[in-house]
Coordinates of C-alpha atoms in Angstrom, one line a residue:
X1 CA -7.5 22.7 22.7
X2 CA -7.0 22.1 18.7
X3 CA -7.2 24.3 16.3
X4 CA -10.6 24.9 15.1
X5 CA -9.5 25.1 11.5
X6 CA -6.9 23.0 10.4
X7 CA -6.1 22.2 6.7
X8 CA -6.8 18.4 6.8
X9 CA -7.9 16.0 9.5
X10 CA -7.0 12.3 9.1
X11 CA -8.9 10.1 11.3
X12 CA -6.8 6.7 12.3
X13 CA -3.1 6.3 13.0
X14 CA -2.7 2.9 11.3
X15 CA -0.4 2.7 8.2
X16 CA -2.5 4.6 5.9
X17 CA -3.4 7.3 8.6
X18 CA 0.4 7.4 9.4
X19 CA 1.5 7.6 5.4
X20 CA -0.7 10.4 4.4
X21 CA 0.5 13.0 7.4
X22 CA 3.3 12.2 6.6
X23 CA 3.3 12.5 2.8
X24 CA 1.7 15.9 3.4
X25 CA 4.2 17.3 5.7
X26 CA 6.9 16.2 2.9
X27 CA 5.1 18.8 1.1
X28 CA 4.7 21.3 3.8
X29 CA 1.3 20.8 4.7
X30 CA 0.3 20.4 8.6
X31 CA -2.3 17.9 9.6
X32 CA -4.1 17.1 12.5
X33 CA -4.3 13.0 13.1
X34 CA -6.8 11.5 15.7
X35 CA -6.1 8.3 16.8
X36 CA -9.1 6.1 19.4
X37 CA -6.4 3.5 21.0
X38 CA -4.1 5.2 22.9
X39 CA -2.1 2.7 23.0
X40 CA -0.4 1.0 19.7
X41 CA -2.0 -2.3 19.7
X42 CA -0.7 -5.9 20.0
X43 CA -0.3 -6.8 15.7
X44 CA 1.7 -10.1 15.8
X45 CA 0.9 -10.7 12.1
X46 CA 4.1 -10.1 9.3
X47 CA 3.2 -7.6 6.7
X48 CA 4.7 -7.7 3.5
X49 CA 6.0 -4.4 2.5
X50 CA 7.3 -5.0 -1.2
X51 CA 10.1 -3.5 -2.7
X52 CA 7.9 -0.6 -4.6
X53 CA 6.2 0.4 -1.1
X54 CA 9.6 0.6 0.4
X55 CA 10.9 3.1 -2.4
X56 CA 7.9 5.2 -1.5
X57 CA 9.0 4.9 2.3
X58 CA 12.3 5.8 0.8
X59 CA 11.0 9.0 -0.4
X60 CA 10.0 10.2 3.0
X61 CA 13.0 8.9 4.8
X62 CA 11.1 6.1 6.2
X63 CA 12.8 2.8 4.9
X64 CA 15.6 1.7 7.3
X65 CA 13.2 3.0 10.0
X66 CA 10.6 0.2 8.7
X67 CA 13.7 -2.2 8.4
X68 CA 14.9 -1.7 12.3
X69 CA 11.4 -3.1 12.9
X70 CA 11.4 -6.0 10.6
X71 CA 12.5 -9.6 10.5
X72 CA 16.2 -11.1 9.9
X73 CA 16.9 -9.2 6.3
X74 CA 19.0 -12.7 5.8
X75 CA 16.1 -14.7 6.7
X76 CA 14.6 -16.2 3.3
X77 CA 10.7 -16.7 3.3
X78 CA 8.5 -19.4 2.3
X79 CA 4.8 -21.3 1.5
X80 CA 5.2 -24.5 2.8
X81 CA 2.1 -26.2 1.3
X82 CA 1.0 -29.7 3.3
X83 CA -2.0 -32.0 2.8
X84 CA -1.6 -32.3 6.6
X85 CA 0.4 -30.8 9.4
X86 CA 1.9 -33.7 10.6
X87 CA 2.7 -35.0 6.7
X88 CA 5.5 -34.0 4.7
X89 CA 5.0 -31.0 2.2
X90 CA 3.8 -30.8 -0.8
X91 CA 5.3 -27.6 -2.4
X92 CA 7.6 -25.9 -0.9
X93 CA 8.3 -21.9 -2.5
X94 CA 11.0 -19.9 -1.4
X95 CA 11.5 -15.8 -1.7
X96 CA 15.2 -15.0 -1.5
X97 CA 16.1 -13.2 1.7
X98 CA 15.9 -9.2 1.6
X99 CA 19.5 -9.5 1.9
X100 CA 19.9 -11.6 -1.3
X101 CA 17.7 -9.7 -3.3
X102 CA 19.5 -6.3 -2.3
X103 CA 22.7 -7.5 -4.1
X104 CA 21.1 -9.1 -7.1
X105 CA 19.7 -5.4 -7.4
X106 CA 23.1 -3.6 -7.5
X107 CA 23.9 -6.2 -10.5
X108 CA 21.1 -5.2 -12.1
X109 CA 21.1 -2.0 -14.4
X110 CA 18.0 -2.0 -16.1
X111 CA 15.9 -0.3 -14.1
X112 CA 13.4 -3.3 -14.0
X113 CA 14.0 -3.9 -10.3
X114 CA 13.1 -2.0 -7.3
X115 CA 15.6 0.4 -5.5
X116 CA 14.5 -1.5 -2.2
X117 CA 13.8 -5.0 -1.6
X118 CA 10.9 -6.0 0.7
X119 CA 10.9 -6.3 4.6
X120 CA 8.5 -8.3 6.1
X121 CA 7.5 -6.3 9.2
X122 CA 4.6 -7.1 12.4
X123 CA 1.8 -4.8 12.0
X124 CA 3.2 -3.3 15.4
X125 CA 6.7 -3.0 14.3
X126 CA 5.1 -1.8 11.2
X127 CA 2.6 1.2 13.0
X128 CA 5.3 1.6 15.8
X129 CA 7.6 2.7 13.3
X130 CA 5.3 4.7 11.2
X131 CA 4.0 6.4 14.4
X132 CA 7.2 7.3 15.6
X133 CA 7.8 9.4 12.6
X134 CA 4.4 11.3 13.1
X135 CA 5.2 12.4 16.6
X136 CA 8.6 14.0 15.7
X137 CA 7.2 15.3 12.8
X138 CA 6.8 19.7 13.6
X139 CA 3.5 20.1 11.3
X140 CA 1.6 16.8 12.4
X141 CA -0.6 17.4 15.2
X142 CA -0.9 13.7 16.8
X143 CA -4.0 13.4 19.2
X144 CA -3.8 9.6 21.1
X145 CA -6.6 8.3 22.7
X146 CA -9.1 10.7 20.7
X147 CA -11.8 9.1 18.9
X148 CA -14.2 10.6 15.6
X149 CA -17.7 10.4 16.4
X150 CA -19.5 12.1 13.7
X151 CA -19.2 14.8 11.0
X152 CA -21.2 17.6 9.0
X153 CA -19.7 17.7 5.5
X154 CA -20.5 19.8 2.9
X155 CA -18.6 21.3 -0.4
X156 CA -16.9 24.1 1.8
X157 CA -16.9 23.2 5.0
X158 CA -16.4 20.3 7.1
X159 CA -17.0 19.8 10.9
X160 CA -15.8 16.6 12.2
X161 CA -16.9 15.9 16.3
X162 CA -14.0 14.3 18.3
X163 CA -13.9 12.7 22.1
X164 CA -10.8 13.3 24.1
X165 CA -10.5 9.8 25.9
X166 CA -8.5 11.4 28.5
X167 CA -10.8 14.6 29.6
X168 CA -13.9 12.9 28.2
X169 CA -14.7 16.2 26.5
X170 CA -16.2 16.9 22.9
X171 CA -14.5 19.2 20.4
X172 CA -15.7 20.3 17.1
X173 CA -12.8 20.6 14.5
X174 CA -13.6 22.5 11.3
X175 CA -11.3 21.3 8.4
X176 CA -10.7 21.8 4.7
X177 CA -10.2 18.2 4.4
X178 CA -11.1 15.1 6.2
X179 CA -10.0 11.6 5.4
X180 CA -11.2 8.7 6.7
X181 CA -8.1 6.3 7.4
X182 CA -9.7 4.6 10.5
X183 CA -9.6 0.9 9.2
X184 CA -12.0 -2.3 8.0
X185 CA -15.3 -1.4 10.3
X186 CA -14.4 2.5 9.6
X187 CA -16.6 5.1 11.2
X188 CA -16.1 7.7 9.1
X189 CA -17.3 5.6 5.9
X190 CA -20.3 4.6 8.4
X191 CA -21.0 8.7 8.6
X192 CA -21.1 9.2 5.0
X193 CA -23.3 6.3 4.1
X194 CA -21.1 5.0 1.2
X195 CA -21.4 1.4 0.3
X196 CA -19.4 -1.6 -0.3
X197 CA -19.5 -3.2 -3.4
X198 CA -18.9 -6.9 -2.8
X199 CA -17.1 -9.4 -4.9
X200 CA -18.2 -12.4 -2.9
X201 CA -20.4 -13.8 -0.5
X202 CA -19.8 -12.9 3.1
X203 CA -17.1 -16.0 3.9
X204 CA -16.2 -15.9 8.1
X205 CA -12.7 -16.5 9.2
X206 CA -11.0 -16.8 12.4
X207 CA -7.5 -15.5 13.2
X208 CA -5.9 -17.1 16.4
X209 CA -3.1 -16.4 17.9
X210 CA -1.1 -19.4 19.8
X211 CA 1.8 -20.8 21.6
X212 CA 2.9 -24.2 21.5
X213 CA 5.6 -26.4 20.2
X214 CA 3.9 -28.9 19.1
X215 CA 4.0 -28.1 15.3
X216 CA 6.5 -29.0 13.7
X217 CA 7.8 -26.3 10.7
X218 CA 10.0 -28.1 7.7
X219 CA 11.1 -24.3 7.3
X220 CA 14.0 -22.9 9.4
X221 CA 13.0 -18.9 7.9
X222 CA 9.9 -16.8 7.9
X223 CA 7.9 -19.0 6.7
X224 CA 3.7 -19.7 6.1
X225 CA 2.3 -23.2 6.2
X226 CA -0.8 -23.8 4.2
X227 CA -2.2 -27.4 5.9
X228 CA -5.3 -29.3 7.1
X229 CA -7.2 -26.3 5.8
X230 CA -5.5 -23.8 7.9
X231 CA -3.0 -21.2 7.0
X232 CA -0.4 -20.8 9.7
X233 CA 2.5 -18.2 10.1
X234 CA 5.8 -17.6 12.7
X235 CA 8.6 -15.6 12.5
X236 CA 12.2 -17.8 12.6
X237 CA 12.9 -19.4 16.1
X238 CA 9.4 -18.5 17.4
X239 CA 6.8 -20.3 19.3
X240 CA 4.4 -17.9 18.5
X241 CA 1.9 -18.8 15.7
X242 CA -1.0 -17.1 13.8
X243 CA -3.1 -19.4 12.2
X244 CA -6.0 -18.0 10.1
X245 CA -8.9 -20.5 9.3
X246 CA -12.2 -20.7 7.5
X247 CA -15.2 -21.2 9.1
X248 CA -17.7 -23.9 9.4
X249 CA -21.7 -23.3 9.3
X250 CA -20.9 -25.0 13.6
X251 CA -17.8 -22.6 13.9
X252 CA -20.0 -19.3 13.5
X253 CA -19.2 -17.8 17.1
X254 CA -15.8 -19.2 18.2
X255 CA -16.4 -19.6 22.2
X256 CA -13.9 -22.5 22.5
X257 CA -10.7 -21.4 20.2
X258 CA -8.2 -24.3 21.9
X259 CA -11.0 -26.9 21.0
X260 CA -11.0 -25.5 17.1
X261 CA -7.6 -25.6 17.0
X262 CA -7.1 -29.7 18.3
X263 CA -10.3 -30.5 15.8
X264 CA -8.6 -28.4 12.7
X265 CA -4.4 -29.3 13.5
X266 CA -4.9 -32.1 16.1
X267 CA -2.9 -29.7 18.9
X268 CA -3.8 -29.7 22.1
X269 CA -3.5 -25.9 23.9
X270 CA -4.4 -24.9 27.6
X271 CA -6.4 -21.2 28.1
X272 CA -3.5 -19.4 28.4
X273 CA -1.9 -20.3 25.2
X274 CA -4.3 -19.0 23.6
X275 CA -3.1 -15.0 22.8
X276 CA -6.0 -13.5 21.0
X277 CA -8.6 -14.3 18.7
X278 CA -10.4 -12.2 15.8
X279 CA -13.2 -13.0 13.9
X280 CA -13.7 -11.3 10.7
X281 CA -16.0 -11.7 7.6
X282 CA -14.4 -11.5 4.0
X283 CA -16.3 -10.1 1.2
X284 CA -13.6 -8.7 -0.7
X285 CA -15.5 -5.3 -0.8
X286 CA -15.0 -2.2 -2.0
X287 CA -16.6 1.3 -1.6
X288 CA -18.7 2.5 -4.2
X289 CA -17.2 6.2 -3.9
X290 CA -13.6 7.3 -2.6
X291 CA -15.1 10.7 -1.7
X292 CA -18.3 12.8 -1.1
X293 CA -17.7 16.4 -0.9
X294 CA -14.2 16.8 1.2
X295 CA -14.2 14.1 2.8
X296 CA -12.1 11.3 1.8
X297 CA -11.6 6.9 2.4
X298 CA -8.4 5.5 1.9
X299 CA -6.7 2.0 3.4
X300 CA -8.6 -0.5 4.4
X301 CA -11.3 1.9 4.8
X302 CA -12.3 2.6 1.4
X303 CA -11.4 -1.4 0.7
X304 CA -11.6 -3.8 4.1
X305 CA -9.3 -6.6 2.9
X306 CA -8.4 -9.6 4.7
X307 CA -6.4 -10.8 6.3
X308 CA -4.5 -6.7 6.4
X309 CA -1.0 -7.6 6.2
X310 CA -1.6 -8.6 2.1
X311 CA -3.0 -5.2 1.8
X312 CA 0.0 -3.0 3.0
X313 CA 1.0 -1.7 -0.8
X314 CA -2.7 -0.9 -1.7
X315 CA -3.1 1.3 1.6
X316 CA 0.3 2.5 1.3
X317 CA -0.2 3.6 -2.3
X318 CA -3.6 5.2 -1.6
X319 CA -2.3 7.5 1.0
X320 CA 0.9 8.9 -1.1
X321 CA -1.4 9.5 -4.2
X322 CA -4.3 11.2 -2.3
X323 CA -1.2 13.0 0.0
X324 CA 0.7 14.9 -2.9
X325 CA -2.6 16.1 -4.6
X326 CA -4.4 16.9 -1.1
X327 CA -0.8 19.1 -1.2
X328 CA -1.3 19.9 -5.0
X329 CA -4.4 21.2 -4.4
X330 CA -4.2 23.2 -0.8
X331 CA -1.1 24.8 -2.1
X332 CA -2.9 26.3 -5.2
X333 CA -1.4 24.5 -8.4
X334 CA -4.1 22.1 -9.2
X335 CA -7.1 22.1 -10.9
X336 CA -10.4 19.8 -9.6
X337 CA -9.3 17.0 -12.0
X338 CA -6.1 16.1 -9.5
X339 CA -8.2 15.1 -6.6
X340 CA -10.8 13.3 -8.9
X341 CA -8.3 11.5 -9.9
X342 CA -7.4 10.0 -6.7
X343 CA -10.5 7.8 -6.8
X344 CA -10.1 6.6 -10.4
X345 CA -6.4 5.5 -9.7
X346 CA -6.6 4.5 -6.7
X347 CA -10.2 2.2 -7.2
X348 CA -8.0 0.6 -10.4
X349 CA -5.5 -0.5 -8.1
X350 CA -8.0 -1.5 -5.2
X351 CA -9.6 -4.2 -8.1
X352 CA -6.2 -5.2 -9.6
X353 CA -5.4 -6.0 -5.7
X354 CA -8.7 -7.5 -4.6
X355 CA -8.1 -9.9 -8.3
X356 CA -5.0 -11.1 -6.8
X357 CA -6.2 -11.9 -3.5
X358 CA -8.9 -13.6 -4.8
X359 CA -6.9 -15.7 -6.9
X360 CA -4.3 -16.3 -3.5
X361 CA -7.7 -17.5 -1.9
X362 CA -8.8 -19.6 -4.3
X363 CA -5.3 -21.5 -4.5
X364 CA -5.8 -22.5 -1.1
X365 CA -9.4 -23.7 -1.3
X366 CA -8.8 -25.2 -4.7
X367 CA -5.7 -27.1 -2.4
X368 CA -7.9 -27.9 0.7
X369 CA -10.7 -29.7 -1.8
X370 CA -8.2 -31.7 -3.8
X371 CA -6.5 -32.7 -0.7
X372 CA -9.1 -33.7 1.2
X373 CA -10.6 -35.6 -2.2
X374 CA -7.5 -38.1 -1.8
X375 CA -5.5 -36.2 -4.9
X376 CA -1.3 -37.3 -4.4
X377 CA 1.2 -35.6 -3.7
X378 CA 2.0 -34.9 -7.5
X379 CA -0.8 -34.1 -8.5
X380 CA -1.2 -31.4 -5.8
X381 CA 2.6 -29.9 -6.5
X382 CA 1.7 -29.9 -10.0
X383 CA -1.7 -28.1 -9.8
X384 CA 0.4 -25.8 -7.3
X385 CA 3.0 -24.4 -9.8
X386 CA 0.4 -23.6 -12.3
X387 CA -0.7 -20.9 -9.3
X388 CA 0.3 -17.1 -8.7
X389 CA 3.2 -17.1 -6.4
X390 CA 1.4 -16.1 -3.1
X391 CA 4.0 -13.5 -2.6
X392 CA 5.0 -10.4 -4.7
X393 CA 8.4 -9.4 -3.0
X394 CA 9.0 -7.0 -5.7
X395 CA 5.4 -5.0 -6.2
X396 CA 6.6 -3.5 -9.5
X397 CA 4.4 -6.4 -11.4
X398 CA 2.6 -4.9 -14.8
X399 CA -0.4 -3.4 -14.5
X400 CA 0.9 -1.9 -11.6
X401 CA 0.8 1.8 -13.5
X402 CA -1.7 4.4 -14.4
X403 CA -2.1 4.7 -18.1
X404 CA -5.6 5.4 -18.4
X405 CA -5.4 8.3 -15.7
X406 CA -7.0 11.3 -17.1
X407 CA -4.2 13.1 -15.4
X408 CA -1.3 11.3 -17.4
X409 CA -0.8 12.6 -21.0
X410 CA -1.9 10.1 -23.9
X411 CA -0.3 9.6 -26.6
X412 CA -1.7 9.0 -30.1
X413 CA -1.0 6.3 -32.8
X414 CA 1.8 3.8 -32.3
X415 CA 3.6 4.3 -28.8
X416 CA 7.4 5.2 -28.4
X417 CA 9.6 2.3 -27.1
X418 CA 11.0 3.6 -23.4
X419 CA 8.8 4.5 -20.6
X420 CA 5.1 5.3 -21.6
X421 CA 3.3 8.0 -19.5
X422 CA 1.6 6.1 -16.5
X423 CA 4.5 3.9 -15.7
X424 CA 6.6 3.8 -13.0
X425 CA 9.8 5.6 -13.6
X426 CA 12.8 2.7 -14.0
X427 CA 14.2 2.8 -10.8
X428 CA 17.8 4.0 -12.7
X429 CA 21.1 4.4 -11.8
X430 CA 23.9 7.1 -13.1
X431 CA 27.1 6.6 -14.0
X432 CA 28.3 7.5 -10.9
X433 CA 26.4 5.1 -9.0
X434 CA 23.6 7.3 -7.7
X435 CA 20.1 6.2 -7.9
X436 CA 18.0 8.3 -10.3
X437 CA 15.0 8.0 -7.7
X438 CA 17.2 10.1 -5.1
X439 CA 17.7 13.2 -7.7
X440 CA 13.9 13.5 -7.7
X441 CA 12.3 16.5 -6.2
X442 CA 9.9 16.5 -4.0
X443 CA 6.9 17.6 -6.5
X444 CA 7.1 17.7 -10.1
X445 CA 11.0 16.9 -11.6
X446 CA 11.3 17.4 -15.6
X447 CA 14.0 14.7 -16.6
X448 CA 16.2 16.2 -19.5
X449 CA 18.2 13.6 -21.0
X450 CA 19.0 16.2 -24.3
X451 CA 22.3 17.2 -25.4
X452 CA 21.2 21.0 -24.8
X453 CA 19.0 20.6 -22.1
X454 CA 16.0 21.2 -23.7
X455 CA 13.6 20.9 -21.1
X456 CA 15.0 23.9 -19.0
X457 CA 12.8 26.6 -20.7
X458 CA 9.9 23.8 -19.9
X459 CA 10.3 23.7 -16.4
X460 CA 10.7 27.3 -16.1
X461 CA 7.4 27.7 -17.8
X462 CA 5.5 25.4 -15.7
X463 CA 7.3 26.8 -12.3
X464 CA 6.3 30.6 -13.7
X465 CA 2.4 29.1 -14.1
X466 CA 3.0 28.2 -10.6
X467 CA 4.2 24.6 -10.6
X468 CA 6.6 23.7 -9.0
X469 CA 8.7 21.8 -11.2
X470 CA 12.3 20.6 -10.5
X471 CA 14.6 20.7 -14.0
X472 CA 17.1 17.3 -13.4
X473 CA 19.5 17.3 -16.0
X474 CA 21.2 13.8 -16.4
X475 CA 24.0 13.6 -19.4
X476 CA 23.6 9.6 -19.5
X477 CA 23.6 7.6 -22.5
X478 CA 22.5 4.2 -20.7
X479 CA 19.6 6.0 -18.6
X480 CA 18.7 7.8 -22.2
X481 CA 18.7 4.5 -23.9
X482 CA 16.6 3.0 -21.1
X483 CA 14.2 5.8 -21.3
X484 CA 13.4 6.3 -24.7
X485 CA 13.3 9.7 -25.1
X486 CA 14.7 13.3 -24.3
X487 CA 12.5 14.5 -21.8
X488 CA 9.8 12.9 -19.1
X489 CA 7.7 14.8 -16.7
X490 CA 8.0 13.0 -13.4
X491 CA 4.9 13.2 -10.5
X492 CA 5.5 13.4 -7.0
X493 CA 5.0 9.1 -6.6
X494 CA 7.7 8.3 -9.3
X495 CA 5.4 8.0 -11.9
X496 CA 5.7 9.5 -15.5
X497 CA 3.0 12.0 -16.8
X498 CA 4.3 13.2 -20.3
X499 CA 7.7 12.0 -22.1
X500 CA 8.8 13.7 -25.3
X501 CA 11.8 13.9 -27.7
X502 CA 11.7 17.6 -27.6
X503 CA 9.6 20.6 -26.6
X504 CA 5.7 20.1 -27.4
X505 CA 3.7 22.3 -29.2
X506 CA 1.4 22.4 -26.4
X507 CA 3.1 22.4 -23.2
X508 CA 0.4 24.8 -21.6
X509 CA -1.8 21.8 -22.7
X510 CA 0.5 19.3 -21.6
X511 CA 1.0 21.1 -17.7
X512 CA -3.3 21.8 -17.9
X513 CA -3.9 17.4 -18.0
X514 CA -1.1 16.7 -16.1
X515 CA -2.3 18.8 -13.2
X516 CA -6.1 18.6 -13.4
X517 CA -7.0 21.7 -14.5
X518 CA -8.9 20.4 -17.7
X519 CA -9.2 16.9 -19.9
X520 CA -7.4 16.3 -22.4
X521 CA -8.7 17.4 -26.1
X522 CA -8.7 14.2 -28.2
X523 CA -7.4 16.1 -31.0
X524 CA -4.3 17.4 -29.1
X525 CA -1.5 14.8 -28.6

């Protein structure tokens, strides 16, 4: 029988489900997580976990767990882009091995790289790990083979209704907190009503999983072929192949997924190559609210983009930030404007994300048209390279930061050179080889970079006010240089909320933005 009143209730086990327990037991906070399957299910795509996700993972201990799942860290990866399957490519673009780009980051100083590079990871390899963690974790309750049916939410008190597959009985759970982390067609968003805001017309795809060896890859790694209209994936030395096409008006209701497959790539497949199909309808939406009362969306619930494994850092991301201010706040030290700002973040990124993927999109219909229209080989390789890469192995891209937070501290007049509040902390190292990133704490870490250690009275003040506030004192002159300034208030996701040469005038000010318990005065910078 669960507890009747648990602190927050997270409803999915996916990634997102899987992060946020997680992310709140690194703070201390239990959690209850329902999961419907009770089973892990079959995943076969690769996710791309870039190298700022896998710092986060890094955080919680996660990252070589992730990595034991992955693909061949020597493997290199590429977009092999064909007018036809059976033609020679077009474009070929490689990504350097995880490998490769783990030694170019220990020649790299500057802070500009990630601490991690990227895996590329099945989403069962991905969740198998993840899930793994939950159940040894001591303060997350995992329930498998429960499923969330319904919920009474209000501004105090939330009552979600849950269905123990196993003993087919109903339980009422009262929580402070529920979050909705239960995936593209997610119930919980269903139960509060909320609305998707779309970017496009509903466009239906088909995702079908098939063995053969007919196809022939020019690629020996990882690799994804873009051809005949049809974007296919496999892992190195694999038969195994996902290929994810677009729709015709006739191909509505896919009955006959061998017979799409010989009209689309010319292969011919019996039944029982055939592994699994899904059907799914893009829109690029996303919901028109992160929250109503304490109930909360995050992942692919509170943005259902396809295909899911170019979605991993936005889900990722949303479950650390709402995490460590769900803990912020449960624990006492926050003010309403922490959680609020979950959904302003958190939205910001969701658009920036959906842009890109639309853009990804577009590259391969804008390649399908001018390839079926006749256009040569150059022609295609040179529209090609005025394109986005298709893959981000880094994540750490601009815009990637939250400047306009109204929990980051904004400065007035011309900005410092260094790190601005917003921006992710350079991912350092000391002159003893550590990585700055592993001296964090696990809340709120004042970096004093002074010759006197200025910011130790700071973080004594904000820990007596009742945050908690780690004072890291680093006597560095190239992580000072790289900085900027003295001193830089650090949150919990790596992410800098004030910097300063010395101690403000208005620290009280400074700790009241920073931790959501009021705006920020215009006249106070």
């Amino acid at each position: 029988m669960p507890d009747p009143r648990i602190a927050v209730l997270v409803v999915g086990a996916g990634l997102t489900g899987c992060v946020l327990a997680l992310e709140l037991a690194h703070h201390g906070i239990p959690s209850m997580v329902v999961e419907r399957a009770a089973r892990i299910p079959r995943q076969p795509e690769l996710n791309l976990v870039s190298g700022r996700s896998m710092e986060l993972l890094r955080r919680l201990g996660l990252a070589e767990r992730i990595r034991e799942h992955g693909t061949d860290p020597d493997s290199r990866a590429a977009v092999v882009w064909s007018r036809s399957i059976d033609e020679p490519p077009v474009l070929v673009t490689e990504t350097p091995s995880p490998g490769e780009l783990r030694r170019r980051y220990a020649d790299t100083a500057d802070g500009s790289t990630p601490v991690e590079p990227y895996t590329l990871v099945t989403g069962t390899g991905l969740t198998t790990g993840l899930r793994g963690a939950v159940r040894e974790h001591p303060l997350i309750d995992l329930r498998e083979g429960w499923t969330f049916t319904d919920l009474r939410a209000g501004p105090d008190r939330t009552v979600a209704t849950v269905l123990d597959g196993g003993s087919r009985s109903r339980h009422a759970i009262e929580t402070g907190y529920l979050v909705g982390c239960d995936g593209a067609q997610s119930t919980v968003r269903r139960c509060l009503g909320v609305p998707l805001d779309t970017a496009t017309a509903p466009a239906y795809h088909c995702t079908i999983h098939f063995r053969t060896g007919q196809l022939g890859d020019p690629f020996a790694g990882q690799s994804t072929v873009i051809a005949s209209g049809v974007t296919l994936s496999r892992q190195s030395g694999s038969d195994v192949w996902i290929g994810q096409l677009p729709l015709d008006q006739g191909d509505s209701a896919v009955t006959d997924p061998a017979a799409l497959l010989h009209r689309r790539l010319g292969v011919r497949l019996d039944a029982e190559q055939i592994l699994g199909v899904t059907q799914w309808q893009e829109t690029l939406g996303i919901v028109g609210t992160y929250r109503r009362d304490a109930v909360y969306l995050a992942g692919q619930s509170a943005h259902p983009f396809h295909p899911p494994g170019h979605t991993v850092d936005t889900c990722l991301g949303d479950a650390v930030d709402l995490g460590w201010k769900l803990a912020a706040t449960i624990g006492g030290w926050a003010g309403p404007g922490l959680l609020g700002s979950y959904e302003t973040e958190r939205r910001q990124r969701a658009v920036l994300a959906r842009e890109s993927l639309s853009r990804s999109l577009s590259a391969r219909q804008r390649f399908r048209r001018l390839a079926a229209a006749g256009a040569s080989a150059d022609h295609l390789a040179g529209v090609l390279r005025t394109e986005p890469p298709q893959m981000d192995p880094s994540g750490t891209l601009p815009g990637s930061g939250f400047r306009t937070s109204e929990v980051v501290w904004r400065e007035a007049g011309d900005p410092l050179p260094g790190v601005r509040p917003g921006s992710r902390l350079p991912a350092l190292r000391t002159n003893d080889g550590r990585q700055l990133y592993d001296l964090l704490g696990p809340r709120f870490t004042l970096l004093d970079l002074t010759d006197g250690q200025d910011g130790r009275e700071l973080a004594d003040i904000a820990c007596a006010r009742g945050v908690p506030t780690v004072h890291l004192a680093v006597r560095d002159a190239s992580v000072r240089a790289r900085a900027g300034c003295g001193l830089l208030l650090v949150r919990p996701d790596q992410h800098v909320a004030w910097r300063g040469t010395g101690r403000p005038s208005g620290w009280d000010d400074v700790l009241d933005v920073v931790t959501g318990r009021r705006a920020q005065d215009p006249a106070i910078t």
